[in-house]
Tab-separated table of C-alpha atoms in Angstrom:
chain	number	residue	atom	x	y	z
A	1	MET	CA	-50.577	-51.056	45.207
A	2	ASN	CA	-52.791	-51.390	42.179
A	3	ILE	CA	-54.204	-48.589	40.091
A	4	GLN	CA	-57.411	-49.988	38.691
A	5	ASP	CA	-59.442	-48.758	35.803
A	6	PRO	CA	-63.101	-48.610	36.922
A	7	GLY	CA	-64.145	-50.255	33.673
A	8	ASN	CA	-62.110	-53.436	34.395
A	9	GLY	CA	-63.148	-56.312	36.664
A	10	ASP	CA	-59.684	-57.216	37.854
A	11	GLY	CA	-56.854	-55.449	39.592
A	12	SER	CA	-54.645	-55.076	36.562
A	13	VAL	CA	-53.162	-51.746	35.740
A	14	SER	CA	-54.354	-50.482	32.406
A	15	PHE	CA	-54.019	-47.253	30.523
A	16	GLN	CA	-56.844	-47.021	28.101
A	17	ASP	CA	-57.875	-44.623	25.360
A	18	PRO	CA	-61.462	-43.578	26.200
A	19	SER	CA	-62.390	-43.735	22.533
A	20	VAL	CA	-61.412	-47.433	22.251
A	21	GLY	CA	-63.125	-50.376	23.918
A	22	ASP	CA	-60.082	-52.484	24.805
A	23	ASP	CA	-57.024	-52.137	27.029
A	24	ARG	CA	-54.422	-51.767	24.321
A	25	ALA	CA	-52.667	-48.401	24.230
A	26	ILE	CA	-52.995	-47.202	20.673
A	27	LEU	CA	-52.622	-44.032	18.701
A	28	GLN	CA	-55.632	-44.023	16.483
A	29	ASP	CA	-57.457	-41.611	14.261
A	30	PRO	CA	-61.051	-41.165	15.572
A	31	SER	CA	-62.393	-41.442	12.028
A	32	VAL	CA	-61.040	-44.990	11.660
A	33	GLY	CA	-62.942	-47.785	13.413
A	34	ASP	CA	-60.228	-50.407	13.862
A	35	ASP	CA	-57.616	-51.015	16.576
A	36	ARG	CA	-54.501	-50.752	14.472
A	37	ALA	CA	-51.910	-48.338	15.826
A	38	ILE	CA	-51.554	-45.788	13.084
A	39	LEU	CA	-50.255	-42.293	12.677
A	40	GLN	CA	-52.491	-40.678	10.148
A	41	ASP	CA	-53.155	-37.199	8.872
A	42	PRO	CA	-56.341	-36.078	10.707
A	43	SER	CA	-57.327	-33.954	7.735
A	44	VAL	CA	-57.691	-37.000	5.500
A	45	GLY	CA	-59.642	-39.558	7.564
A	46	ASP	CA	-58.588	-42.558	5.461
A	47	ASP	CA	-55.769	-43.597	3.219
A	48	ARG	CA	-57.125	-41.689	0.262
A	49	ALA	CA	-57.252	-37.936	-0.219
A	50	THR	CA	-60.906	-37.021	0.145
A	51	LEU	CA	-60.420	-33.265	0.199
A	52	GLN	CA	-59.814	-32.057	-3.303
A	53	ASP	CA	-59.654	-28.731	-5.051
A	54	PRO	CA	-62.767	-28.520	-7.273
A	55	SER	CA	-60.709	-26.769	-9.909
A	56	VAL	CA	-58.633	-29.884	-10.430
A	57	GLY	CA	-61.309	-32.422	-11.314
A	58	ASP	CA	-60.170	-35.929	-12.144
A	59	ASP	CA	-56.554	-35.134	-12.896
A	60	PRO	CA	-54.727	-38.479	-12.710
A	61	ALA	CA	-51.472	-36.845	-11.657
A	62	THR	CA	-50.825	-37.635	-8.021
A	63	LEU	CA	-48.408	-36.465	-5.365
A	64	GLN	CA	-47.286	-38.291	-2.246
A	65	ASP	CA	-48.229	-36.651	1.025
A	66	PRO	CA	-45.120	-37.281	3.221
A	67	ARG	CA	-47.062	-37.011	6.501
A	68	ALA	CA	-49.920	-39.411	5.888
A	69	GLY	CA	-48.171	-41.939	3.665
A	70	ALA	CA	-51.114	-41.674	1.268
A	71	MET	CA	-51.447	-40.788	-2.371
A	72	THR	CA	-53.141	-37.412	-2.750
A	73	ARG	CA	-54.316	-35.910	-5.974
A	74	THR	CA	-52.781	-32.783	-7.409
A	75	GLY	CA	-54.429	-29.829	-5.772
A	76	ALA	CA	-55.286	-31.623	-2.499
A	77	MET	CA	-55.778	-29.323	0.440
A	78	THR	CA	-54.650	-29.747	4.038
A	79	ARG	CA	-56.730	-28.796	7.097
A	80	THR	CA	-55.239	-25.322	7.124
A	81	GLY	CA	-56.328	-24.714	3.546
A	82	ARG	CA	-52.805	-24.835	2.103
A	83	ARG	CA	-52.420	-26.439	-1.283
A	84	ILE	CA	-49.970	-29.338	-1.638
A	85	GLU	CA	-47.681	-28.701	-4.600
A	86	GLY	CA	-44.630	-30.828	-5.172
A	87	GLY	CA	-45.168	-32.595	-1.847
A	88	ARG	CA	-44.977	-29.303	0.113
A	89	PRO	CA	-47.893	-27.278	1.480
A	90	THR	CA	-48.025	-23.778	0.061
A	91	HIS	CA	-50.175	-20.802	0.867
A	92	PRO	CA	-53.312	-20.580	-1.279
A	93	THR	CA	-52.361	-17.062	-2.395
A	94	ALA	CA	-48.784	-17.971	-3.265
A	95	ASN	CA	-49.465	-17.955	-7.014
A	96	ARG	CA	-51.322	-14.664	-7.001
A	97	GLY	CA	-49.386	-11.717	-8.383
A	98	ARG	CA	-46.439	-13.885	-9.378
A	99	ILE	CA	-44.176	-11.953	-11.757
A	100	ASP	CA	-42.428	-13.477	-14.722
A	101	PRO	CA	-38.702	-13.832	-13.848
A	102	LEU	CA	-37.829	-12.141	-17.151
A	103	LEU	CA	-39.570	-8.993	-15.909
A	104	ASP	CA	-37.985	-8.995	-12.459
A	105	LEU	CA	-34.541	-7.427	-12.129
A	106	ARG	CA	-34.038	-9.250	-8.834
A	107	THR	CA	-33.711	-12.565	-10.682
A	108	TYR	CA	-30.776	-11.423	-12.835
A	109	ASN	CA	-27.167	-12.142	-12.007
A	110	PRO	CA	-25.735	-9.465	-9.675
A	111	VAL	CA	-22.372	-9.280	-11.471
A	112	VAL	CA	-24.118	-8.464	-14.743
A	113	LYS	CA	-26.168	-5.732	-13.076
A	114	VAL	CA	-23.028	-4.204	-11.579
A	115	LEU	CA	-20.702	-4.364	-14.617
A	116	ALA	CA	-23.053	-3.887	-17.590
A	117	PRO	CA	-24.082	-0.278	-16.747
A	118	ILE	CA	-20.452	0.920	-16.489
A	119	PRO	CA	-20.039	1.748	-20.233
A	120	ALA	CA	-23.277	3.759	-20.111
A	121	MET	CA	-21.963	5.630	-17.063
A	122	VAL	CA	-18.760	6.523	-18.927
A	123	VAL	CA	-20.696	7.816	-21.952
A	124	SER	CA	-22.996	9.844	-19.705
A	125	ILE	CA	-20.122	11.415	-17.773
A	126	GLY	CA	-18.302	12.316	-20.995
A	127	SER	CA	-21.322	13.992	-22.604
A	128	ARG	CA	-21.588	17.780	-22.849
A	129	ASP	CA	-25.210	18.111	-23.895
A	130	LEU	CA	-28.455	17.874	-21.945
A	131	ARG	CA	-30.220	15.132	-23.884
A	132	THR	CA	-27.713	12.301	-23.468
A	133	PRO	CA	-27.616	12.160	-19.628
A	134	ALA	CA	-31.359	12.892	-19.508
A	135	ILE	CA	-32.156	9.864	-21.719
A	136	PHE	CA	-29.838	7.643	-19.685
A	137	ALA	CA	-31.460	8.799	-16.431
A	138	LEU	CA	-34.991	8.374	-17.781
A	139	THR	CA	-34.223	4.885	-19.126
A	140	ALA	CA	-32.726	3.710	-15.832
A	141	MET	CA	-35.640	5.171	-13.854
A	142	LEU	CA	-38.212	3.438	-16.069
A	143	MET	CA	-36.374	0.133	-15.712
A	144	LEU	CA	-36.457	0.471	-11.917
A	145	ILE	CA	-40.135	1.462	-11.838
A	146	LEU	CA	-41.307	-1.276	-14.219
A	147	PHE	CA	-38.990	-4.155	-13.347
A	148	GLY	CA	-37.406	-3.308	-9.997
A	149	ARG	CA	-40.410	-4.302	-7.838
A	150	LEU	CA	-39.811	-1.296	-5.598
A	151	ARG	CA	-42.394	-0.427	-2.998
A	152	GLY	CA	-43.264	2.362	-0.576
A	153	ARG	CA	-40.598	4.809	0.484
A	154	THR	CA	-37.929	3.227	-1.689
A	155	LEU	CA	-39.946	3.868	-4.842
A	156	LEU	CA	-40.834	7.385	-3.690
A	157	TRP	CA	-37.242	8.342	-2.934
A	158	MET	CA	-36.025	6.797	-6.178
A	159	ILE	CA	-38.350	9.130	-8.102
A	160	ILE	CA	-38.060	12.296	-6.009
A	161	GLY	CA	-34.352	12.026	-5.107
A	162	PRO	CA	-32.829	12.456	-8.597
A	163	VAL	CA	-35.236	15.284	-9.448
A	164	ALA	CA	-34.350	17.128	-6.240
A	165	LEU	CA	-30.640	16.545	-6.857
A	166	VAL	CA	-30.842	17.999	-10.368
A	167	ALA	CA	-32.775	21.031	-9.103
A	168	VAL	CA	-30.295	21.758	-6.312
A	169	MET	CA	-27.260	21.403	-8.571
A	170	THR	CA	-28.843	23.583	-11.244
A	171	VAL	CA	-29.514	26.447	-8.835
A	172	SER	CA	-26.189	26.110	-7.002
A	173	PHE	CA	-24.174	26.179	-10.225
A	174	GLY	CA	-26.247	29.093	-11.414
A	175	VAL	CA	-25.332	31.070	-8.307
A	176	TRP	CA	-21.678	30.134	-7.882
A	177	THR	CA	-20.455	29.981	-11.496
A	178	ASP	CA	-17.926	32.673	-12.410
A	179	PRO	CA	-19.848	35.370	-14.313
A	180	ALA	CA	-16.835	35.991	-16.545
A	181	LYS	CA	-17.251	32.518	-18.076
A	182	VAL	CA	-20.930	33.014	-18.870
A	183	GLY	CA	-20.921	36.763	-19.488
A	184	ASP	CA	-22.082	36.319	-23.095
A	185	THR	CA	-25.331	34.679	-21.952
A	186	THR	CA	-28.536	36.246	-20.666
A	187	ALA	CA	-28.871	37.481	-17.094
A	188	LEU	CA	-32.162	36.053	-15.855
A	189	LEU	CA	-32.356	37.313	-12.259
A	190	THR	CA	-30.321	39.521	-9.954
A	191	ILE	CA	-30.668	39.211	-6.169
A	192	GLY	CA	-28.227	41.416	-4.284
A	193	PRO	CA	-24.685	40.422	-5.262
A	194	PHE	CA	-25.853	37.260	-7.061
A	195	THR	CA	-26.903	37.081	-10.687
A	196	LEU	CA	-28.446	34.074	-12.352
A	197	TRP	CA	-27.110	33.618	-15.867
A	198	SER	CA	-28.737	31.332	-18.403
A	199	GLY	CA	-25.370	29.807	-19.277
A	200	ALA	CA	-24.650	29.009	-15.619
A	201	LEU	CA	-28.047	27.378	-15.195
A	202	ALA	CA	-27.483	25.283	-18.326
A	203	THR	CA	-24.101	24.168	-16.973
A	204	GLY	CA	-25.630	23.266	-13.619
A	205	LEU	CA	-28.502	21.401	-15.285
A	206	ALA	CA	-26.126	19.353	-17.453
A	207	THR	CA	-23.950	18.507	-14.454
A	208	GLY	CA	-26.956	17.516	-12.362
A	209	LEU	CA	-28.315	15.307	-15.147
A	210	ARG	CA	-24.960	13.536	-15.500
A	211	VAL	CA	-24.771	12.880	-11.759
A	212	ALA	CA	-28.404	11.691	-11.661
A	213	SER	CA	-27.916	9.364	-14.641
A	214	VAL	CA	-24.847	7.736	-13.083
A	215	MET	CA	-26.669	7.352	-9.766
A	216	LEU	CA	-29.741	5.757	-11.371
A	217	LEU	CA	-27.637	3.387	-13.465
A	218	ALA	CA	-25.836	2.326	-10.296
A	219	LEU	CA	-29.179	1.822	-8.533
A	220	LEU	CA	-30.123	-0.806	-11.126
A	221	ALA	CA	-27.895	-3.106	-9.105
A	222	GLY	CA	-28.067	-1.359	-5.747
A	223	LEU	CA	-31.844	-1.606	-5.294
A	224	THR	CA	-32.385	-5.044	-6.849
A	225	THR	CA	-29.423	-7.064	-5.563
A	226	ASP	CA	-28.868	-8.984	-2.356
A	227	GLY	CA	-25.387	-8.491	-0.935
A	228	THR	CA	-24.772	-12.172	-0.274
A	229	ASP	CA	-25.789	-13.072	-3.841
A	230	LEU	CA	-23.353	-10.480	-5.177
A	231	VAL	CA	-20.502	-11.929	-3.143
A	232	ARG	CA	-21.327	-15.495	-4.207
A	233	SER	CA	-21.549	-14.450	-7.839
A	234	MET	CA	-18.187	-12.669	-7.688
A	235	ILE	CA	-16.575	-15.737	-6.133
A	236	THR	CA	-18.091	-18.036	-8.750
A	237	HIS	CA	-17.856	-16.007	-11.955
A	238	LEU	CA	-15.115	-13.430	-11.332
A	239	ARG	CA	-12.831	-15.889	-9.485
A	240	MET	CA	-12.548	-13.572	-6.524
A	241	PRO	CA	-10.678	-15.305	-3.657
A	242	TYR	CA	-13.225	-16.713	-1.263
A	243	ARG	CA	-11.279	-15.333	1.692
A	244	ILE	CA	-12.074	-11.817	0.476
A	245	GLY	CA	-15.654	-12.799	-0.336
A	246	TYR	CA	-16.384	-14.200	3.089
A	247	ALA	CA	-14.798	-11.137	4.647
A	248	GLY	CA	-17.468	-9.248	2.686
A	249	PHE	CA	-20.094	-11.559	4.172
A	250	ALA	CA	-18.865	-10.710	7.656
A	251	ALA	CA	-18.897	-6.979	6.870
A	252	ILE	CA	-22.475	-7.172	5.563
A	253	ARG	CA	-23.632	-8.938	8.717
A	254	PHE	CA	-21.889	-6.374	10.917
A	255	VAL	CA	-24.381	-3.685	9.882
A	256	PRO	CA	-27.490	-5.104	11.620
A	257	ARG	CA	-25.303	-6.060	14.574
A	258	PHE	CA	-24.140	-2.452	14.909
A	259	ARG	CA	-27.723	-1.230	14.714
A	260	GLN	CA	-28.778	-3.592	17.482
A	261	ASP	CA	-25.798	-2.681	19.681
A	262	LEU	CA	-26.477	1.025	19.189
A	263	GLU	CA	-30.086	0.598	20.288
A	264	VAL	CA	-28.971	-1.300	23.402
A	265	ILE	CA	-26.480	1.446	24.267
A	266	ARG	CA	-29.137	4.121	23.822
A	267	LEU	CA	-31.526	2.303	26.136
A	268	ALA	CA	-28.754	1.801	28.717
A	269	HIS	CA	-27.954	5.525	28.709
A	270	ARG	CA	-31.644	6.347	29.057
A	271	VAL	CA	-32.055	3.974	32.006
A	272	ARG	CA	-29.024	5.463	33.739
A	273	GLY	CA	-30.317	8.997	33.198
A	274	VAL	CA	-27.367	10.203	31.128
A	275	VAL	CA	-28.027	13.814	30.065
A	276	SER	CA	-26.091	15.257	27.130
A	277	GLY	CA	-27.816	18.618	26.780
A	278	GLN	CA	-29.921	20.124	24.019
A	279	GLY	CA	-29.212	21.318	20.509
A	280	LEU	CA	-26.481	20.254	18.129
A	281	LEU	CA	-23.870	20.272	20.889
A	282	GLY	CA	-25.971	17.868	22.938
A	283	VAL	CA	-26.413	15.559	19.953
A	284	GLY	CA	-22.652	15.554	19.395
A	285	ARG	CA	-21.971	14.701	23.037
A	286	ARG	CA	-24.592	11.954	23.000
A	287	TYR	CA	-23.128	10.240	19.949
A	288	ALA	CA	-19.615	10.662	21.305
A	289	GLY	CA	-20.788	8.723	24.348
A	290	TYR	CA	-22.075	5.983	22.065
A	291	ALA	CA	-18.799	5.669	20.146
A	292	VAL	CA	-16.597	3.997	22.785
A	293	PRO	CA	-18.967	1.152	23.830
A	294	LEU	CA	-19.968	0.614	20.191
A	295	LEU	CA	-16.312	0.309	19.170
A	296	ALA	CA	-15.620	-2.074	22.056
A	297	GLY	CA	-18.576	-4.240	21.048
A	298	ALA	CA	-17.400	-4.272	17.421
A	299	ILE	CA	-13.917	-5.431	18.434
A	300	ARG	CA	-15.379	-8.121	20.656
A	301	HIS	CA	-17.696	-9.320	17.887
A	302	GLY	CA	-14.841	-9.329	15.385
A	303	ASP	CA	-12.742	-11.498	17.692
A	304	ARG	CA	-15.579	-13.985	18.047
A	305	VAL	CA	-16.091	-14.171	14.284
A	306	SER	CA	-12.390	-14.679	13.622
A	307	LEU	CA	-12.157	-17.431	16.250
A	308	ALA	CA	-15.219	-19.167	14.834
A	309	MET	CA	-13.812	-19.063	11.292
A	310	GLU	CA	-10.440	-20.308	12.477
A	311	ALA	CA	-12.019	-23.159	14.422
A	312	ARG	CA	-13.859	-24.285	11.264
A	313	GLY	CA	-10.688	-24.370	9.187
A	314	PHE	CA	-11.473	-21.308	7.105
A	315	GLY	CA	-8.721	-20.609	4.590
A	316	ALA	CA	-7.092	-24.027	4.926
A	317	HIS	CA	-7.835	-24.961	1.291
A	318	ARG	CA	-7.371	-23.105	-1.970
A	319	ALA	CA	-10.944	-23.709	-3.139
A	320	ARG	CA	-14.241	-23.856	-1.332
A	321	THR	CA	-17.645	-25.159	-2.345
A	322	GLU	CA	-20.680	-22.894	-2.264
A	323	ARG	CA	-23.965	-23.777	-0.621
A	324	ARG	CA	-25.917	-21.938	-3.313
A	325	ILE	CA	-24.755	-21.103	-6.830
A	326	VAL	CA	-25.887	-17.896	-8.548
A	327	PRO	CA	-25.947	-18.920	-12.238
A	328	LEU	CA	-25.509	-16.980	-15.460
A	329	ARG	CA	-28.518	-17.331	-17.757
A	330	ALA	CA	-29.514	-16.206	-21.221
A	331	ARG	CA	-31.556	-13.381	-19.699
A	332	ASP	CA	-28.353	-11.951	-18.201
A	333	ALA	CA	-26.756	-11.789	-21.664
A	334	VAL	CA	-29.848	-9.990	-22.971
A	335	LEU	CA	-29.694	-7.425	-20.146
A	336	ALA	CA	-25.979	-6.828	-20.722
A	337	ALA	CA	-26.526	-6.421	-24.474
A	338	TRP	CA	-29.350	-3.928	-23.862
A	339	LEU	CA	-27.324	-1.765	-21.461
A	340	ILE	CA	-24.275	-1.781	-23.722
A	341	SER	CA	-26.365	-0.968	-26.796
A	342	LEU	CA	-27.568	2.176	-25.021
A	343	CYS	CA	-24.042	3.546	-25.399
A	344	TYR	CA	-24.618	3.579	-29.164
A	345	LEU	CA	-28.342	4.319	-29.303
A	346	VAL	CA	-28.600	7.228	-26.857
A	347	PRO	CA	-26.001	9.536	-28.519
A	348	HIS	CA	-27.678	8.961	-31.906
A	349	ILE	CA	-31.122	9.674	-30.456
A	350	SER	CA	-29.852	12.856	-28.804
A	351	GLY	CA	-28.254	13.963	-32.072
A	352	VAL	CA	-24.612	14.039	-30.977
A	353	GLY	CA	-23.544	10.617	-32.334
């Protein structure tokens, strides 16, 4: 049984490309008029890059396009409009809004961001005036706003949270402080059995400022550091045993797993029509019902992780190579020097040094 192409005069079986006038099966670019079997970038049309960024001009620097096997000029564009830089297509807006790494706290070494603020925290906690913790808190907040690249709710809570904390602690200390200890100060307001003394409010304000300054100094690392980078940096630079470090990796990855499992359990209870009641008691019963299956899933997941690590020979050697190294740079030394110098500068600025 022959399958004949209507365009042939014999009974031979042929599979022909409609765009080509012979019987040879080829893979050809329509813009090329020969019969050579080629695999070519359809956005080019020939072996030279004919699509060029007009902002480049006649730059002689060339880059090899790995798909077409052709030499393309710097700034050549693919069909999708993505610029080829370093042999890799990038989005045309990739360079817009790029921030200098020196002005981005996310590019600094995580260990430096964790350890360098500790002396400033100690000085702030040990202060007894209002100016010292206030300057520390203001400095840390400005660093986060200017160099932390915070967006949306994170930025909003970073600004509002410390202010609200200071206000609450000021009022609470003003209400609950023993009047005998601040009896020599001025009574500002009396509401029933409570009296607000100026000395109590000053004590509460100083305490709130110290707590806020320590929190903001800690957020320099907390809001600008990736957990996996911190673990890698501690293994590399602090010589932390990698067994402990990779246990930290596993703990970090448990968090999204728990969130996903909790959502699945909630949906399962909703499908089954589980009713826990209303109010705080109902909320407590509902979450108590989530606890047992969530704990069982965590144990099961932990067993799988431990078996996988054991099967790959984890812990068999004293040292282990890292897939990505988090280096120490000169900018990290500058950041550490700046944070440590605050321990000397801030008390002198506040007039207590």
